[in-house]
Short mmCIF file of C-alpha atoms in Angstrom, two decimals:
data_model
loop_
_atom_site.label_atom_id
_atom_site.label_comp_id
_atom_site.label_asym_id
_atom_site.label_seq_id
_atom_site.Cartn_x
_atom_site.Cartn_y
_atom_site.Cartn_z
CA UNK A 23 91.53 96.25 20.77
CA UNK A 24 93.77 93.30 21.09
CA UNK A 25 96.42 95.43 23.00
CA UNK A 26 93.99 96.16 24.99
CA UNK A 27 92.96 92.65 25.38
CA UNK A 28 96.63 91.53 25.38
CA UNK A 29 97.52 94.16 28.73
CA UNK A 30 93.87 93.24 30.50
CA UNK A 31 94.64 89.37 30.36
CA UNK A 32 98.49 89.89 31.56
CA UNK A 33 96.88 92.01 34.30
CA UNK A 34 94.75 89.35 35.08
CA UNK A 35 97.60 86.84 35.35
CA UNK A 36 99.89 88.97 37.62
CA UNK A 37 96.55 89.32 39.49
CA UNK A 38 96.23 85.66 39.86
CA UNK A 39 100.14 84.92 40.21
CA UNK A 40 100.12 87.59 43.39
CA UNK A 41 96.78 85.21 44.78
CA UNK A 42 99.05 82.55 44.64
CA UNK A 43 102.07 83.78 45.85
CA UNK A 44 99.64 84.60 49.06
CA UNK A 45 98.44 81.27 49.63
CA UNK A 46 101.92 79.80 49.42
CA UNK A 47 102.95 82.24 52.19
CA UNK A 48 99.87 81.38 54.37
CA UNK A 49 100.28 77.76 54.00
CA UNK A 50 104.20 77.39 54.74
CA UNK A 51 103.47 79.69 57.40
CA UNK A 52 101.08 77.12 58.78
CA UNK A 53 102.72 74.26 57.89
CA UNK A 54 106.51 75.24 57.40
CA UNK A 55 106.77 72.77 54.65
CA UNK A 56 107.27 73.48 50.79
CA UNK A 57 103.81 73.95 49.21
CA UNK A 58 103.07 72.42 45.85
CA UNK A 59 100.19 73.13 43.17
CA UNK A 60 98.54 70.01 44.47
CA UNK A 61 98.10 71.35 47.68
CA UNK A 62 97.07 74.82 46.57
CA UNK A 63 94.92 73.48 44.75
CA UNK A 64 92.75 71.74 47.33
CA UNK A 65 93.20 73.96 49.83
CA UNK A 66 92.42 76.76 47.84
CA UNK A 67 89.70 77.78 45.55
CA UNK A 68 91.77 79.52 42.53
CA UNK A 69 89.67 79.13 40.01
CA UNK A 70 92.56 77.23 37.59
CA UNK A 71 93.83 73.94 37.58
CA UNK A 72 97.06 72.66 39.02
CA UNK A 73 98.81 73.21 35.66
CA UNK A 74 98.21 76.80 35.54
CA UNK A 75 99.21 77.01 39.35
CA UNK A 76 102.51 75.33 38.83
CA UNK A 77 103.31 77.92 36.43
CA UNK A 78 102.07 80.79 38.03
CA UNK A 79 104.70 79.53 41.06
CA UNK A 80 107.67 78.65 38.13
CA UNK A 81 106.89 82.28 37.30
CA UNK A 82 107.06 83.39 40.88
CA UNK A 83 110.44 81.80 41.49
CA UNK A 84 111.63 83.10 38.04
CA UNK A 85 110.49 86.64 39.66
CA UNK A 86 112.10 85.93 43.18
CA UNK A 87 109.14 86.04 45.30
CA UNK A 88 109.66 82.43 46.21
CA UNK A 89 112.41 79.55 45.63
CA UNK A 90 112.21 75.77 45.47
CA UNK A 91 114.77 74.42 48.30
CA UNK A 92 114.74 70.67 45.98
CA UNK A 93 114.23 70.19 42.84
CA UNK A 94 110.77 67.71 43.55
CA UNK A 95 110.11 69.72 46.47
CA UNK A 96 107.48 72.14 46.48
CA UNK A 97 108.44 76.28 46.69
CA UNK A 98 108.60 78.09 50.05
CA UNK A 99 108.61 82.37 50.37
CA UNK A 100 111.78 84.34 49.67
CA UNK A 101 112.16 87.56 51.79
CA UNK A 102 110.79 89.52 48.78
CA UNK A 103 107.79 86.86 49.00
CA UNK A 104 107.26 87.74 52.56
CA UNK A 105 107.57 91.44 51.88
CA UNK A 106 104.71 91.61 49.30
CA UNK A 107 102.78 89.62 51.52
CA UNK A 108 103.42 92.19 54.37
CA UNK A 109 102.75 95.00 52.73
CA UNK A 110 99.60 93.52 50.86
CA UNK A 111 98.05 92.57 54.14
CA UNK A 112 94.46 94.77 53.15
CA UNK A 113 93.61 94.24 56.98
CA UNK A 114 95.32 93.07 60.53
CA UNK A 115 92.65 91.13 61.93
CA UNK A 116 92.29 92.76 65.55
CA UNK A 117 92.98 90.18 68.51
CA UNK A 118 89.52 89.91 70.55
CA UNK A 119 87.56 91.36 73.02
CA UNK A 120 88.76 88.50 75.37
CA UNK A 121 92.46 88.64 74.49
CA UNK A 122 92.29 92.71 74.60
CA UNK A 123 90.39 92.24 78.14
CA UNK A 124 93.61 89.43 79.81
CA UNK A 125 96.17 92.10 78.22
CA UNK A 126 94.31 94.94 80.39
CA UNK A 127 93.67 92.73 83.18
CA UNK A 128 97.50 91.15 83.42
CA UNK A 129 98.81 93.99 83.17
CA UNK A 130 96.98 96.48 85.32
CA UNK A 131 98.22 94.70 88.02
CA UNK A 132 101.73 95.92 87.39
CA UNK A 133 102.93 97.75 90.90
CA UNK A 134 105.04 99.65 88.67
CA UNK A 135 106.30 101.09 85.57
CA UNK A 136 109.60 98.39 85.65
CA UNK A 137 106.82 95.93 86.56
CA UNK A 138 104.44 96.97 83.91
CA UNK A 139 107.37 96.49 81.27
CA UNK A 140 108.25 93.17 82.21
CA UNK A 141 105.04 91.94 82.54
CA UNK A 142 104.42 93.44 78.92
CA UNK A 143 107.25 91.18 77.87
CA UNK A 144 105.89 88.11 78.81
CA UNK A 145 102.41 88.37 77.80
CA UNK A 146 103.83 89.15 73.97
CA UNK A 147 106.18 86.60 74.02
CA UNK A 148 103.22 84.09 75.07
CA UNK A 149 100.90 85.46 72.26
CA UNK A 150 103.30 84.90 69.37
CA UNK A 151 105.49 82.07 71.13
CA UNK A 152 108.90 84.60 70.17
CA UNK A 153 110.76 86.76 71.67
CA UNK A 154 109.33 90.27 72.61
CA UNK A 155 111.18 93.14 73.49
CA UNK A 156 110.10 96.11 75.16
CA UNK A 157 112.34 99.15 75.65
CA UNK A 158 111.94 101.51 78.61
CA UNK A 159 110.89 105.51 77.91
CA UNK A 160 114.04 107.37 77.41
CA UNK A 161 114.20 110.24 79.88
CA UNK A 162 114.99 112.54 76.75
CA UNK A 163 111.51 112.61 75.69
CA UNK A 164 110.02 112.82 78.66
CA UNK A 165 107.96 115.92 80.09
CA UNK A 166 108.40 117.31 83.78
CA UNK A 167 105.50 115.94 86.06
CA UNK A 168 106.82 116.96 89.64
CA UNK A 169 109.81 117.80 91.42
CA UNK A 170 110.57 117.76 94.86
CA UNK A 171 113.65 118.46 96.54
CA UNK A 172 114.38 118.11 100.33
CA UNK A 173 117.02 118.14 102.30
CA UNK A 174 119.50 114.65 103.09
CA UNK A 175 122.62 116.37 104.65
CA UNK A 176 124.11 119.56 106.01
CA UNK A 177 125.26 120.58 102.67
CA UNK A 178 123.13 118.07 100.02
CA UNK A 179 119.93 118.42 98.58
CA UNK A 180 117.94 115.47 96.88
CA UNK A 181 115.94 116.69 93.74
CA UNK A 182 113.21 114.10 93.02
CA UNK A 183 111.96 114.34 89.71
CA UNK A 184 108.84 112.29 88.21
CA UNK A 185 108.33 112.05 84.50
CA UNK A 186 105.11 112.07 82.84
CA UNK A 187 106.09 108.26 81.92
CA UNK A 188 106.13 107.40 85.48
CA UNK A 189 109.58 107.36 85.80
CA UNK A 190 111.21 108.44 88.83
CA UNK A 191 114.86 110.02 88.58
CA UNK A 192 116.64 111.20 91.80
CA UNK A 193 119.70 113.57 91.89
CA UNK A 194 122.12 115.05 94.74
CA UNK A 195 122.68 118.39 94.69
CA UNK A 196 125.11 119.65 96.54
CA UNK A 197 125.12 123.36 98.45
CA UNK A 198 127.13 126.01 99.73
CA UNK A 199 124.32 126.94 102.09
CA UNK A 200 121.21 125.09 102.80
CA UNK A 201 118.26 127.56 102.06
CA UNK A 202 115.53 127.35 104.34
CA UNK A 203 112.71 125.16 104.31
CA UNK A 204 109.89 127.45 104.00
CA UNK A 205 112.02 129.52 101.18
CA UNK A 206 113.08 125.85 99.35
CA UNK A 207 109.21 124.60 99.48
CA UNK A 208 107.89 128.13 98.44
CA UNK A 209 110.53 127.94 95.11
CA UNK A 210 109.67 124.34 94.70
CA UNK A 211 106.13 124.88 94.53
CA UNK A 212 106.95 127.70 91.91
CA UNK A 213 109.23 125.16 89.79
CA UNK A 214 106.22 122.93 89.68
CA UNK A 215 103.47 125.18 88.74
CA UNK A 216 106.24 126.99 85.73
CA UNK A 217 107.57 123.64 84.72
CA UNK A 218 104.92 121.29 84.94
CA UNK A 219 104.24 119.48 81.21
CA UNK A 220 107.79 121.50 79.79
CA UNK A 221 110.50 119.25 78.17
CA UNK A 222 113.24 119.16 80.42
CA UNK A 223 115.08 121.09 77.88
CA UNK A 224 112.60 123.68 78.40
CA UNK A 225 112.03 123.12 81.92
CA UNK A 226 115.78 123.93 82.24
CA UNK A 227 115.18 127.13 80.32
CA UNK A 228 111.90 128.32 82.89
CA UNK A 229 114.08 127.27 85.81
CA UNK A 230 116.59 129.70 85.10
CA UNK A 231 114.19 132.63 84.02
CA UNK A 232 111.91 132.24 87.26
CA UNK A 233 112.42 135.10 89.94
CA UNK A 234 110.81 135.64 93.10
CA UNK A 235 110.55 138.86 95.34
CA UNK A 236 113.40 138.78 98.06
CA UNK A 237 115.39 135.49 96.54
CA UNK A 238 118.46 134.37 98.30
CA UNK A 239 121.46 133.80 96.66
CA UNK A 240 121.00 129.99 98.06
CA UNK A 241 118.05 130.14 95.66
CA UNK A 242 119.47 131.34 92.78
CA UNK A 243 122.57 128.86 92.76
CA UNK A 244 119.94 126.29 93.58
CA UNK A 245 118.07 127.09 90.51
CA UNK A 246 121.55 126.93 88.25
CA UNK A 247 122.16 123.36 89.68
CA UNK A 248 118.89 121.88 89.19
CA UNK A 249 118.92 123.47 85.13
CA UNK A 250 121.85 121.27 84.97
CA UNK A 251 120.05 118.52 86.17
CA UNK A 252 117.33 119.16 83.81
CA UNK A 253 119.69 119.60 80.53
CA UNK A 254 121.74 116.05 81.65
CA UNK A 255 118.18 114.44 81.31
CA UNK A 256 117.39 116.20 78.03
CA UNK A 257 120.39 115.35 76.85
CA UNK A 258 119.72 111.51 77.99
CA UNK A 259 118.63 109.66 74.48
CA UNK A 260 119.46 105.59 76.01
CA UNK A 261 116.35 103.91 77.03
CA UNK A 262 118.35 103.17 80.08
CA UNK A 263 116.59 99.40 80.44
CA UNK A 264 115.80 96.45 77.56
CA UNK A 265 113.19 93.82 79.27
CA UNK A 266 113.05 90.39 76.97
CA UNK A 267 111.18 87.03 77.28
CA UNK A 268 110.79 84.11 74.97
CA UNK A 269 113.98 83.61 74.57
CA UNK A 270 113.54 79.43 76.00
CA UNK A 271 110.22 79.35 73.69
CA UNK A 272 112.75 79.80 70.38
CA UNK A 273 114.96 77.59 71.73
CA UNK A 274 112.54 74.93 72.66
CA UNK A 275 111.23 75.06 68.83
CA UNK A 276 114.54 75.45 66.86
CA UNK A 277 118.63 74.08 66.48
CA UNK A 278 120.61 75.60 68.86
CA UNK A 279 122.75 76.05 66.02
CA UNK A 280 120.70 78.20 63.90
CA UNK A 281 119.65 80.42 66.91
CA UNK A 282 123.27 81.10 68.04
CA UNK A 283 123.70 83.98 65.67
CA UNK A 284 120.32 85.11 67.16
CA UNK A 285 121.23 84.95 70.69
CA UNK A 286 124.46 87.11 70.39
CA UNK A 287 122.59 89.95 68.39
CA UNK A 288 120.09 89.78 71.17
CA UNK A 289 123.42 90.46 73.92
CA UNK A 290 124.17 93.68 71.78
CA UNK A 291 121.70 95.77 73.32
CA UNK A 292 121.86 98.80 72.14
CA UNK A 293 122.44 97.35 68.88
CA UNK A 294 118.71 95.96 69.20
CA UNK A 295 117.15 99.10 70.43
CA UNK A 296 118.72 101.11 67.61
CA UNK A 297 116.96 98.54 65.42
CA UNK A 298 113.36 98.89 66.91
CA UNK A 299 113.75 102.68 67.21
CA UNK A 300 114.82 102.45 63.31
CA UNK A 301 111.85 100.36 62.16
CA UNK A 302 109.29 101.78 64.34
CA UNK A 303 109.36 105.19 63.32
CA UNK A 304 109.46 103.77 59.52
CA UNK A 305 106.39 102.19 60.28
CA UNK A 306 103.04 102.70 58.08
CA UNK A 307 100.57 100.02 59.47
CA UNK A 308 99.14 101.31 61.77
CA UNK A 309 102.23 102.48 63.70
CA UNK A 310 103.55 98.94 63.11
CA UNK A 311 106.59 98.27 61.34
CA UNK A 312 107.94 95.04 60.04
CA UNK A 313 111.72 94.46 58.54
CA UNK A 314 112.69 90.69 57.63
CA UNK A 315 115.98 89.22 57.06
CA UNK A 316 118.53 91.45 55.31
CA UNK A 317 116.33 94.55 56.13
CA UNK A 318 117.56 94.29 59.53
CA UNK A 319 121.04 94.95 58.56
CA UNK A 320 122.44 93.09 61.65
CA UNK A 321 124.36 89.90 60.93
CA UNK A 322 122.44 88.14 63.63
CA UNK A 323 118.45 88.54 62.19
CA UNK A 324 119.41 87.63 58.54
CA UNK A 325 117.50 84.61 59.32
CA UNK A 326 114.49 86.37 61.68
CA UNK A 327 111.47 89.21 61.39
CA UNK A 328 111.09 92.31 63.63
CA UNK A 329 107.72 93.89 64.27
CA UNK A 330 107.91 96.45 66.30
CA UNK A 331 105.64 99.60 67.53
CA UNK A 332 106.29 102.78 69.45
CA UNK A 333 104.10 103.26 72.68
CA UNK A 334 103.81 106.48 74.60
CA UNK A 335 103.53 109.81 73.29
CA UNK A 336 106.24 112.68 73.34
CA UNK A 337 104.66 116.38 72.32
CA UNK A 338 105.75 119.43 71.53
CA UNK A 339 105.58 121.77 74.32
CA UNK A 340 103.05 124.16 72.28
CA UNK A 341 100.74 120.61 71.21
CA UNK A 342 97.89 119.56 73.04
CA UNK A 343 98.03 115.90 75.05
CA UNK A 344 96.33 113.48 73.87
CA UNK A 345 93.57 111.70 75.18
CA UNK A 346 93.37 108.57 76.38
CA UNK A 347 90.63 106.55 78.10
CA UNK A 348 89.13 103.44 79.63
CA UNK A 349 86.20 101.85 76.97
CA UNK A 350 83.41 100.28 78.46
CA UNK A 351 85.32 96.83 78.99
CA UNK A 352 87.80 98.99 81.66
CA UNK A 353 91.05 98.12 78.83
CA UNK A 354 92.77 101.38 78.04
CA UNK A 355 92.05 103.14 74.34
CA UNK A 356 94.51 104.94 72.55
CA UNK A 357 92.75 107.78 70.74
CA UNK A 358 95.45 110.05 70.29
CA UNK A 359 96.76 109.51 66.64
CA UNK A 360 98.37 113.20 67.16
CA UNK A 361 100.88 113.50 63.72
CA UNK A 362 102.53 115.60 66.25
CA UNK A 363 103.53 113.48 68.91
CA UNK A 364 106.46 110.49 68.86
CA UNK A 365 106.79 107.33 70.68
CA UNK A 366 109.00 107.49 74.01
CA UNK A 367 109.86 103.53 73.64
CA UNK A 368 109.36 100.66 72.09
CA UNK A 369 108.12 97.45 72.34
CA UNK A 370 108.65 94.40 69.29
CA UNK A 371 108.52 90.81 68.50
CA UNK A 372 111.34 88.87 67.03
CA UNK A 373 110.52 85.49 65.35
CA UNK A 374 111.52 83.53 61.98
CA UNK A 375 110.91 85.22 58.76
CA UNK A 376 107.58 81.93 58.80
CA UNK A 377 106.16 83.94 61.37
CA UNK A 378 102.12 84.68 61.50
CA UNK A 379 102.95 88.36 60.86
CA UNK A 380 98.90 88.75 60.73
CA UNK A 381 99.20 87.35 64.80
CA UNK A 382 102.53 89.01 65.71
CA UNK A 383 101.19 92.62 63.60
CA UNK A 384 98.04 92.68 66.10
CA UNK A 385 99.60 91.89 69.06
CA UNK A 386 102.38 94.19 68.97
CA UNK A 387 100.04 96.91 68.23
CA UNK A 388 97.61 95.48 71.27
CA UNK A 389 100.53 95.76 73.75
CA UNK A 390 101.82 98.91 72.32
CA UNK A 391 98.47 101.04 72.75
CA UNK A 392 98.10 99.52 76.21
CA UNK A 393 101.20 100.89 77.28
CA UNK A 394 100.45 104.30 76.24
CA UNK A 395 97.32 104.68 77.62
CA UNK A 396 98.91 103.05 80.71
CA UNK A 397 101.77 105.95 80.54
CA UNK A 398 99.09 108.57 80.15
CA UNK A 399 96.80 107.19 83.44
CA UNK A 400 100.54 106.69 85.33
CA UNK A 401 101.06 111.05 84.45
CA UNK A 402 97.57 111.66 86.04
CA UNK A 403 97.69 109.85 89.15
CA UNK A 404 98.36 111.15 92.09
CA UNK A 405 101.90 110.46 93.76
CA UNK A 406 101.13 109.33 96.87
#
């Protein structure tokens, strides 16, 4: 029996030590000064006295879950500190029905997809005062939504091809001899209703297996170019465009100095869409993920926190699409959660490992769901 009492009050210790440890991270997150016992205790209702709190936090730093930057200065979080409190978050408070209403109503009046991202960009970055990043949908997850293809010379064609992410791609195609326009509509009309929904990788496949009574050989050399054009975007895995903003907030708030190494990971691209692809699809909050400092592993964010969600949905070609709708505010509703399906792009929030992950988690997510019911309305709408 005194094991057992022995284990039960060292479990409640390490209980308590973990409520402190919490408290310090919400109140240098607040304040972004050290945080003593004093103040934890006043602030807080712990149910011990300062004593026992300023050894619970000597055992914390002795642990590594925070670290005391002077020796009569109180303790501030270590990245381990910040990573317990990240993954201990029990919920992410959701932003409210007024903040979820000016995301829908900014952004809905986007005049396009290009529009829709920027605009994304800058509402983030004014939520969490950081700098938000939102990747465009790489064509190689993208799904065939129309194709047309008309005419632009005596010996070109121009293939117009819409993704189900609203994208628009055009190609040149150039012919031997023009096929006539009745034929080229009548095969056109046949691409769309084989290939409509396919992968391009599959839509390249159908393209090639589709014959007609009485096709032309202009036809059938047609069909081999525009497979080709289909595999090149299937093959396409950049998210051809990065949109930022923020970027004068963090400067406005910190050293120059300290944001330089920042500021040139932030001109290395692909560098940064590698990272929110990476972190994104390791996510388990809610299709959030979170990486601070080190985790990064780019020399540039040792210093800075990435939370970053996929938006958009990529299926399998044999998978049902999800479903998506308007609730009874008019914002968009996400209510796919298909284990199935992947994100096309992503969109993230880069700030100082002090950040209010609880703020940045939410509004990441917020922006991230309105974008892929967004998507999903943009692949029903009609074209004209």
């Amino acid at each position: 029996m005194k094991i057992e009492a022995v284990y039960k009050e060292a479990r409640m210790t390490q209980s308590r030590r973990m409520l402190v440890l919490r408290a310090v991270v919400e109140d240098y997150i607040r304040s972004q000064e050290p945080v003593g016992s004093s103040s934890l205790t006043k602030a807080h209702d712990l149910g011990v006295s300062s004593a026992t709190i300023r050894n619970d936090m000597a055992a914390l730093e002795d642990e590594g879950y925070l670290i005391q930057p002077h020796t009569s200065a109180g303790r501030i979080p270590t990245e381990k500190g910040y990573r317990y409190f990240v993954d201990r978050l029990a919920t992410v408070m959701p932003l409210s029905q007024a903040q979820r209403n000016g995301i829908a109503t900014f952004l809905s009046g986007s005049v396009s997809l290009q529009d829709t991202l920027q605009r994304a960009a800058r509402l983030l970055s004014q939520i969490t005062g950081q700098i938000a990043v939102v990747t465009s949908p790489s064509l190689s997850k993208a799904t065939l939504r129309h194709v047309e293809i008309v005419p632009v010379g005596v010996a070109t064609l121009l293939a117009v091809i819409i993704t189900d992410t609203g994208r628009v791609a055009q190609h040149t195609i150039p012919v031997l001899h023009m096929p006539s326009a009745a034929e080229l509509a009548r095969w056109c009309e046949l691409v769309n209703r084989q290939c409509e929904s396919l992968s391009f990788a599959k839509a390249a496949e159908q393209v090639r297996s589709l014959s007609i009574v009485g096709i032309s050989e202009q036809i059938t050399a047609l069909a081999e170019s525009l497979a080709g054009v289909f595999e090149s975007m299937a093959d396409d895995e950049r998210a051809n465009e990065l949109y930022m903003a923020g970027a004068s907030n963090m400067a406005h708030r910190h050293a120059a100095a300290d944001l330089a190494p920042l500021f040139d990971a932030l001109e290395e691209q692909v560098v940064i869409m590698r990272l929110m692809s990476t972190v994104g699809e390791e996510s388990d909050r809610d299709g959030v993920g979170v990486a601070i400092g080190s985790e990064t592993h780019t020399p540039g964010l040792m210093n800075v926190s990435v939370v970053t969600s996929g938006y958009g949905r990529s299926h399998n070609d044999d998978t049902t699409d999800q479903q998506d709708h308007r609730d009874h505010t008019g914002s968009f509703t996400d209510t796919s959660g298909s284990a199935d399906s992947t994100p096309v792009a992503f969109v993230g929030s880069i700030g100082p490992t002090h950040m209010d992950y609880e703020t940045t988690i939410a509004a990441v997510r917020a922006v991230a769901r309105y974008l892929t019911a967004s998507l999903a309305h943009t692949g029903v709408r009609d074209t004209d």
